[in-house]
CSV table of C-alpha atoms (C1' of nucleotides) in Angstrom, one decimal:
chain,number,residue,atom,x,y,z
A,20,MET,CA,103.0,119.3,134.1
A,21,GLY,CA,104.7,118.8,130.7
A,22,GLU,CA,107.6,116.2,132.4
A,23,THR,CA,105.2,113.2,131.9
A,24,THR,CA,105.6,113.4,127.8
A,25,GLN,CA,109.5,113.8,128.4
A,26,THR,CA,111.8,111.6,126.1
A,27,THR,CA,114.8,109.5,126.5
A,28,ARG,CA,116.9,112.7,124.7
A,29,SER,CA,120.0,110.9,123.3
A,30,PRO,CA,123.2,112.2,124.2
A,31,LEU,CA,124.0,111.7,120.6
A,32,TRP,CA,122.2,114.4,119.8
A,33,ALA,CA,125.1,116.7,120.6
A,34,THR,CA,127.3,115.3,118.1
A,35,THR,CA,127.9,116.6,114.7
A,36,VAL,CA,125.7,114.0,113.3
A,37,GLY,CA,122.9,115.4,115.2
A,38,SER,CA,122.9,118.8,113.5
A,39,ASP,CA,123.3,117.4,110.2
A,40,PRO,CA,121.1,118.9,107.7
A,41,ALA,CA,120.7,115.7,105.8
A,42,PHE,CA,120.5,113.6,108.9
A,43,LEU,CA,117.7,116.1,110.2
A,44,LEU,CA,115.9,115.7,106.7
A,45,ALA,CA,115.9,112.1,106.9
A,46,ARG,CA,114.4,112.4,110.4
A,47,ALA,CA,111.9,114.5,109.3
A,48,ASN,CA,110.7,112.7,106.5
A,49,ALA,CA,110.9,109.3,108.6
A,50,LEU,CA,108.5,110.9,111.0
A,51,SER,CA,106.2,112.3,108.4
A,52,LEU,CA,106.1,109.4,106.2
A,53,ALA,CA,105.5,107.2,109.5
A,54,ALA,CA,102.7,109.1,110.5
A,55,ALA,CA,101.0,109.5,107.0
A,56,THR,CA,101.5,105.5,106.6
A,57,ALA,CA,99.8,104.8,110.0
A,58,SER,CA,96.9,107.3,109.0
A,59,LEU,CA,96.0,105.6,105.2
A,60,ALA,CA,96.4,101.8,106.6
A,61,PRO,CA,92.7,101.7,108.1
A,62,LEU,CA,92.0,102.7,104.2
A,63,GLY,CA,93.8,99.9,102.8
A,64,LEU,CA,96.2,102.3,101.1
A,65,LYS,CA,100.1,103.1,101.6
A,66,VAL,CA,101.6,106.4,100.8
A,67,ARG,CA,102.6,105.1,97.3
A,68,SER,CA,99.2,103.8,96.1
A,69,TYR,CA,97.5,107.2,97.8
A,70,SER,CA,100.0,109.2,95.7
A,71,VAL,CA,98.8,107.6,92.6
A,72,LEU,CA,95.4,107.6,93.4
A,73,ALA,CA,95.7,111.4,94.4
A,74,LEU,CA,97.3,112.3,90.7
A,75,ALA,CA,94.5,110.4,89.1
A,76,ALA,CA,91.8,112.2,91.5
A,77,ALA,CA,93.2,115.5,90.5
A,78,ASP,CA,92.0,114.9,86.9
A,79,ALA,CA,96.0,115.3,85.6
A,80,ARG,CA,95.2,112.3,83.2
A,81,PRO,CA,98.5,111.1,83.9
A,82,THR,CA,100.2,108.4,81.8
A,83,GLN,CA,101.8,105.4,83.6
A,84,ARG,CA,105.1,106.7,82.4
A,85,GLU,CA,104.3,110.0,83.6
A,86,LEU,CA,103.5,108.7,87.1
A,87,SER,CA,106.7,106.6,87.0
A,88,GLU,CA,108.7,109.6,86.5
A,89,PHE,CA,107.1,112.2,88.8
A,90,LEU,CA,106.8,109.5,91.7
A,91,ARG,CA,110.6,108.2,91.0
A,92,LEU,CA,109.3,104.6,90.8
A,93,ASP,CA,110.0,102.0,88.3
A,94,PRO,CA,107.6,101.6,85.7
A,95,SER,CA,107.1,97.9,86.9
A,96,GLN,CA,106.1,98.9,90.5
A,97,ILE,CA,103.5,101.4,89.0
A,98,VAL,CA,101.9,98.5,87.2
A,99,SER,CA,101.4,96.8,90.6
A,100,VAL,CA,100.2,99.8,92.2
A,101,LEU,CA,97.5,100.5,89.6
A,102,ASP,CA,96.6,96.8,89.5
A,103,ASP,CA,95.6,97.0,93.0
A,104,LEU,CA,94.1,100.3,92.6
A,105,GLU,CA,92.0,99.0,90.0
A,106,HIS,CA,91.1,95.9,91.3
A,107,ARG,CA,89.3,97.8,94.1
A,108,GLY,CA,87.4,99.9,91.4
A,109,TRP,CA,89.2,103.0,92.4
A,110,VAL,CA,91.0,103.7,89.2
A,111,ARG,CA,90.8,102.7,85.5
A,112,ARG,CA,93.5,102.4,82.7
A,113,GLU,CA,92.4,104.1,79.6
A,114,PRO,CA,93.9,103.6,76.3
A,115,ASP,CA,94.8,106.4,74.7
A,116,PRO,CA,93.5,106.6,71.3
A,117,ARG,CA,96.2,108.8,69.9
A,118,ASP,CA,99.0,106.2,70.8
A,119,ARG,CA,97.8,102.8,71.7
A,120,ARG,CA,100.7,102.2,73.7
A,121,VAL,CA,100.1,104.5,76.5
A,122,ASN,CA,97.4,104.2,79.3
A,123,VAL,CA,96.2,107.4,80.8
A,124,VAL,CA,94.9,106.7,84.6
A,125,VAL,CA,91.6,108.1,85.7
A,126,ALA,CA,89.8,108.0,88.9
A,127,THR,CA,86.5,106.4,89.6
A,128,ASP,CA,83.6,108.0,91.6
A,129,ALA,CA,84.4,105.2,94.4
A,130,GLY,CA,88.2,106.0,94.0
A,131,ARG,CA,87.5,110.0,94.3
A,132,ALA,CA,85.5,109.5,97.4
A,133,ALA,CA,88.3,107.3,99.1
A,134,CYS,CA,90.9,110.0,98.1
A,135,ALA,CA,89.1,112.6,99.8
A,136,ARG,CA,88.8,110.3,102.9
A,137,ALA,CA,92.4,109.6,102.7
A,138,ARG,CA,93.6,113.2,102.2
A,139,SER,CA,91.5,114.3,105.0
A,140,ALA,CA,93.3,111.6,107.3
A,141,VAL,CA,96.9,112.5,106.0
A,142,GLU,CA,96.1,116.3,106.5
A,143,ASP,CA,95.0,115.7,109.7
A,144,VAL,CA,98.5,114.0,110.9
A,145,GLN,CA,100.5,116.3,109.1
A,146,ARG,CA,99.0,119.2,110.6
A,147,ALA,CA,99.8,117.6,113.9
A,148,HIS,CA,103.3,117.1,112.5
A,149,PHE,CA,104.0,120.7,111.6
A,150,ALA,CA,102.3,121.8,114.7
A,151,VAL,CA,105.9,122.5,116.1
A,152,LEU,CA,105.7,125.6,113.8
A,153,ASP,CA,103.6,128.5,114.0
A,154,ASP,CA,101.8,129.4,110.3
A,155,ASP,CA,104.4,132.0,109.1
A,156,GLU,CA,107.1,129.3,110.1
A,157,ALA,CA,105.3,126.7,108.4
A,158,GLU,CA,104.9,128.7,105.1
A,159,THR,CA,108.5,129.8,104.9
A,160,PHE,CA,109.8,126.1,105.6
A,161,THR,CA,107.4,124.8,102.8
A,162,ALA,CA,108.8,127.5,100.3
A,163,LEU,CA,112.4,126.9,101.2
A,164,LEU,CA,111.7,123.1,101.1
A,165,ARG,CA,109.8,123.3,97.7
A,166,ARG,CA,113.0,124.8,96.0
A,167,LEU,CA,115.1,122.1,97.8
A,168,ALA,CA,112.9,119.6,96.4
A,169,GLY,CA,113.5,120.7,92.9
A,170,ALA,CA,109.7,121.6,92.3
A,171,GLY,CA,108.7,121.8,88.8
A,172,GLU,CA,111.5,119.5,87.0
B,28,MET,CA,122.4,129.5,77.7
B,29,GLY,CA,120.6,127.6,80.6
B,30,GLU,CA,118.4,125.9,78.5
B,31,THR,CA,120.5,123.1,77.8
B,32,THR,CA,119.9,121.6,81.3
B,33,GLN,CA,116.3,122.1,81.4
B,34,THR,CA,114.4,119.4,82.4
B,35,THR,CA,111.3,118.0,81.6
B,36,ARG,CA,109.0,119.8,84.2
B,37,SER,CA,106.3,117.2,84.4
B,38,PRO,CA,102.5,118.9,84.1
B,39,LEU,CA,102.0,116.8,87.7
B,40,TRP,CA,103.9,119.4,89.7
B,41,ALA,CA,100.6,121.5,89.1
B,42,THR,CA,98.2,119.1,91.3
B,43,THR,CA,97.9,119.3,95.1
B,44,VAL,CA,100.4,116.4,95.4
B,45,GLY,CA,103.0,118.8,93.7
B,46,SER,CA,102.8,121.2,96.6
B,47,ASP,CA,102.1,118.6,99.6
B,48,PRO,CA,104.8,119.5,102.2
B,49,ALA,CA,104.9,115.6,103.1
B,50,PHE,CA,105.6,114.9,99.4
B,51,LEU,CA,108.1,117.8,99.0
B,52,LEU,CA,110.0,116.1,102.2
B,53,ALA,CA,110.2,112.9,100.8
B,54,ARG,CA,111.7,114.1,97.5
B,55,ALA,CA,114.2,116.3,99.2
B,56,ASN,CA,115.1,113.6,101.3
B,57,ALA,CA,115.4,111.4,98.4
B,58,LEU,CA,117.6,113.9,96.1
B,59,SER,CA,120.0,114.6,99.7
B,60,LEU,CA,120.0,110.7,100.3
B,61,ALA,CA,120.9,109.6,96.8
B,62,ALA,CA,123.7,112.3,96.5
B,63,ALA,CA,125.0,111.2,99.9
B,64,THR,CA,125.0,107.6,98.9
B,65,ALA,CA,126.7,108.0,95.6
B,66,SER,CA,129.4,110.2,97.2
B,67,LEU,CA,129.9,107.3,99.7
B,68,ALA,CA,130.0,104.6,97.4
B,69,PRO,CA,133.8,105.0,96.6
B,70,LEU,CA,134.8,104.5,100.2
B,71,GLY,CA,132.7,101.6,100.5
B,72,LEU,CA,130.3,103.1,103.1
B,73,LYS,CA,126.6,103.5,102.8
B,74,VAL,CA,124.6,106.2,104.7
B,75,ARG,CA,124.1,104.1,107.7
B,76,SER,CA,127.4,102.5,108.1
B,77,TYR,CA,128.8,106.3,107.7
B,78,SER,CA,126.4,107.3,110.1
B,79,VAL,CA,127.6,104.7,112.7
B,80,LEU,CA,131.0,105.5,111.9
B,81,ALA,CA,130.8,109.2,112.4
B,82,LEU,CA,129.3,108.7,115.9
B,83,ALA,CA,132.2,106.6,116.9
B,84,ALA,CA,134.6,108.9,115.7
B,85,ALA,CA,132.7,111.7,117.7
B,86,ASP,CA,134.0,110.2,120.6
B,87,ALA,CA,130.5,109.7,122.0
B,88,ARG,CA,131.0,106.1,123.2
B,89,PRO,CA,127.6,104.9,122.3
B,90,THR,CA,126.6,101.7,123.1
B,91,GLN,CA,124.8,99.5,120.6
B,92,ARG,CA,121.6,100.1,122.0
B,93,GLU,CA,122.1,103.9,121.8
B,94,LEU,CA,122.9,103.7,118.3
B,95,SER,CA,119.7,101.7,117.4
B,96,GLU,CA,117.6,104.3,119.3
B,97,PHE,CA,119.2,107.1,117.9
B,98,LEU,CA,119.5,106.0,114.1
B,99,ARG,CA,115.9,104.3,114.6
B,100,LEU,CA,117.5,100.9,113.4
B,101,ASP,CA,116.8,97.5,114.6
B,102,PRO,CA,119.4,96.4,117.1
B,103,SER,CA,120.1,93.3,114.6
B,104,GLN,CA,120.9,95.8,111.9
B,105,ILE,CA,123.4,97.8,114.1
B,106,VAL,CA,125.0,94.1,114.4
B,107,SER,CA,125.7,93.5,111.0
B,108,VAL,CA,127.0,97.3,110.2
B,109,LEU,CA,129.4,97.0,113.2
B,110,ASP,CA,130.5,93.7,112.0
B,111,ASP,CA,131.2,95.2,108.8
B,112,LEU,CA,133.1,98.4,110.1
B,113,GLU,CA,135.1,96.3,112.5
B,114,HIS,CA,136.3,93.9,109.9
B,115,ARG,CA,137.7,97.0,108.1
B,116,GLY,CA,139.5,98.0,111.1
B,117,TRP,CA,137.5,101.1,111.4
B,118,VAL,CA,135.7,100.9,114.7
B,119,ARG,CA,136.0,98.4,118.2
B,120,ARG,CA,133.5,97.1,120.1
B,121,GLU,CA,134.7,97.8,123.6
B,122,PRO,CA,133.0,95.5,126.5
B,123,ASP,CA,131.6,98.0,129.2
B,124,PRO,CA,133.5,96.9,132.6
B,125,ARG,CA,130.5,98.2,134.5
B,126,ASP,CA,128.1,95.9,132.6
B,127,ARG,CA,129.4,93.4,130.6
B,128,ARG,CA,126.3,92.6,128.5
B,129,VAL,CA,127.1,96.3,126.9
B,130,ASN,CA,129.5,97.2,124.0
B,131,VAL,CA,131.0,100.8,123.7
B,132,VAL,CA,131.8,101.4,120.2
B,133,VAL,CA,135.0,103.2,119.3
B,134,ALA,CA,136.6,104.4,116.1
B,135,THR,CA,140.1,103.3,115.7
B,136,ASP,CA,142.8,105.7,114.0
B,137,ALA,CA,142.0,104.4,110.6
B,138,GLY,CA,138.4,104.7,111.2
B,139,ARG,CA,139.0,108.3,112.1
B,140,ALA,CA,140.7,108.8,109.0
B,141,ALA,CA,138.1,107.0,106.8
B,142,CYS,CA,135.4,109.0,108.6
B,143,ALA,CA,137.1,112.4,107.7
B,144,ARG,CA,137.4,111.5,104.0
B,145,ALA,CA,134.0,110.6,103.9
B,146,ARG,CA,132.6,113.4,105.9
B,147,SER,CA,134.5,115.7,103.4
B,148,ALA,CA,132.9,113.9,100.3
B,149,VAL,CA,129.3,114.1,101.7
B,150,GLU,CA,129.4,117.8,102.7
B,151,ASP,CA,130.7,118.5,99.3
B,152,VAL,CA,127.6,116.7,97.5
B,153,GLN,CA,125.5,118.5,100.5
B,154,ARG,CA,126.7,122.0,99.9
B,155,ALA,CA,126.0,121.6,96.0
B,156,HIS,CA,122.3,120.4,96.9
B,157,PHE,CA,121.7,123.3,99.5
B,158,ALA,CA,123.4,125.7,96.9
B,159,VAL,CA,119.8,126.6,95.7
B,160,LEU,CA,119.3,128.5,99.1
B,161,ASP,CA,121.4,131.4,100.3
B,162,ASP,CA,123.1,131.2,103.6
B,163,ASP,CA,120.5,132.8,105.6
B,164,GLU,CA,117.8,130.8,103.8
B,165,ALA,CA,119.8,127.5,104.8
B,166,GLU,CA,120.4,128.6,108.0
B,167,THR,CA,116.4,129.5,108.5
B,168,PHE,CA,115.7,126.0,106.8
B,169,THR,CA,117.9,124.1,109.1
B,170,ALA,CA,116.5,125.7,112.1
B,171,LEU,CA,113.1,124.8,111.2
B,172,LEU,CA,113.7,121.5,110.0
B,173,ARG,CA,115.8,120.8,113.4
B,174,ARG,CA,112.4,121.4,115.1
B,175,LEU,CA,110.5,119.4,112.8
B,176,ALA,CA,112.8,116.3,113.0
B,177,GLY,CA,112.1,116.5,117.0
B,178,ALA,CA,115.9,116.8,117.7
B,179,GLY,CA,116.7,116.4,121.2
B,180,GLU,CA,114.1,113.8,122.0
C,5,DT,C1',114.7,101.2,66.0
C,6,DA,C1',112.7,103.4,69.8
C,7,DT,C1',109.1,103.5,73.6
C,8,DT,C1',104.8,101.9,76.6
C,9,DG,C1',103.5,98.7,79.6
C,10,DT,C1',104.3,94.1,81.3
C,11,DT,C1',106.5,89.9,83.5
C,12,DA,C1',110.3,87.7,85.9
C,13,DT,C1',113.9,87.6,89.0
C,14,DA,C1',117.2,88.7,92.2
C,15,DC,C1',118.9,91.8,95.5
C,16,DT,C1',118.4,94.7,99.5
C,17,DC,C1',115.8,96.4,103.3
C,18,DT,C1',112.9,95.8,107.3
C,19,DA,C1',110.5,93.5,110.8
C,20,DT,C1',110.0,89.8,113.9
C,21,DA,C1',110.9,86.1,117.0
C,22,DA,C1',113.7,83.4,119.6
C,23,DC,C1',118.6,82.5,121.7
C,24,DT,C1',122.9,83.6,125.4
C,25,DA,C1',124.8,85.8,128.6
C,26,DT,C1',124.5,89.0,131.9
C,27,DA,C1',122.0,91.8,135.3
D,28,DT,C1',112.1,88.8,135.4
D,29,DA,C1',114.5,91.9,132.4
D,30,DT,C1',117.9,93.7,129.1
D,31,DA,C1',122.2,94.0,125.5
D,32,DG,C1',123.5,91.6,121.8
D,33,DT,C1',122.9,88.0,118.5
D,34,DT,C1',121.3,84.9,115.0
D,35,DA,C1',117.8,83.3,111.8
D,36,DT,C1',114.0,84.0,109.0
D,37,DA,C1',110.2,86.0,106.3
D,38,DG,C1',108.2,90.0,104.2
D,39,DA,C1',108.4,94.4,101.8
D,40,DG,C1',110.6,96.9,98.7
D,41,DT,C1',114.0,98.1,95.0
D,42,DA,C1',116.8,97.3,90.6
D,43,DT,C1',117.1,95.1,86.5
D,44,DA,C1',116.6,92.4,82.1
D,45,DA,C1',114.1,90.5,78.8
D,46,DC,C1',109.5,90.8,76.5
D,47,DA,C1',105.1,91.7,73.3
D,48,DA,C1',102.4,95.7,71.1
D,49,DT,C1',102.8,99.7,68.9
D,50,DA,C1',105.0,104.0,67.1
DNA sequence: TATTGTTATACTCTATAACTATA
DNA sequence: TATAGTTATAGAGTATAACAATA
């Protein structure tokens, strides 16, 4: 047993491309992204809308501009994500009384509940994705990844 | 000195999203991808066309189907990448005499030269990207990443 | 004059299906 | 009947510029 799940194993893995860190990073991300997307689909969320919802539900009270910069999305894309989330009653735009140009994004109770369900779903698949590493390895990997991702900037 | 290069440091990094491995993976990949894309642009290449050129130049003699599966691109996307590379004289489609349906992709001498220049350019920026890790850390990271990327499958 | 959020538009990327020629 | 490559097309994602309200 064990051979039943064997995959095709392309000979192209033996090339320099197959061990290029940038290529591996892209591949690992594609797998992670696909798993997260699939787990969120039943909830009517995509990775982007879930990210926005999660930041709102974290009580960070982000402005649209902050969301745009942190998620590296164009401000106009934030608009459409928020339109969708607000239309479902999961998020509200609150005008900032100190600067009436800016909106602060807050999650509703329904939004928090939806976010909790979504988080549970993505954590399940991410755990499965990281199951190829033991706990120590996963911790090491994430610590190095955090620096590579430029966390904090 | 040192403060001149200080970036904005979003407060959103303090949320759970900011330490989510999947988010960090996406961010690290986006940075790597943007750097590679920028370094390849002067050569008229994108990451996808460079990947195909590199696999051809590695003498792996991939079929279009193999390229499609390994790079996780639709067969029709391989067609347009190859049309572009072939039009520039960097790659040739060679019909396989044993099965006349399949084309094997090989790099021309000009293609190998272009590939060497491209490889040098991307390696420079990738080195800079990985410079936040020392050699041991980079090696550890890549080894773990390889498993996470499902290398070999 | 600069900035926040918004709208509109065009471009790229991706996914899908149908077609041909071979097997 | 199935597979490799090709073509065509529609949808999603992305980038850009212009605009109104506010600072």
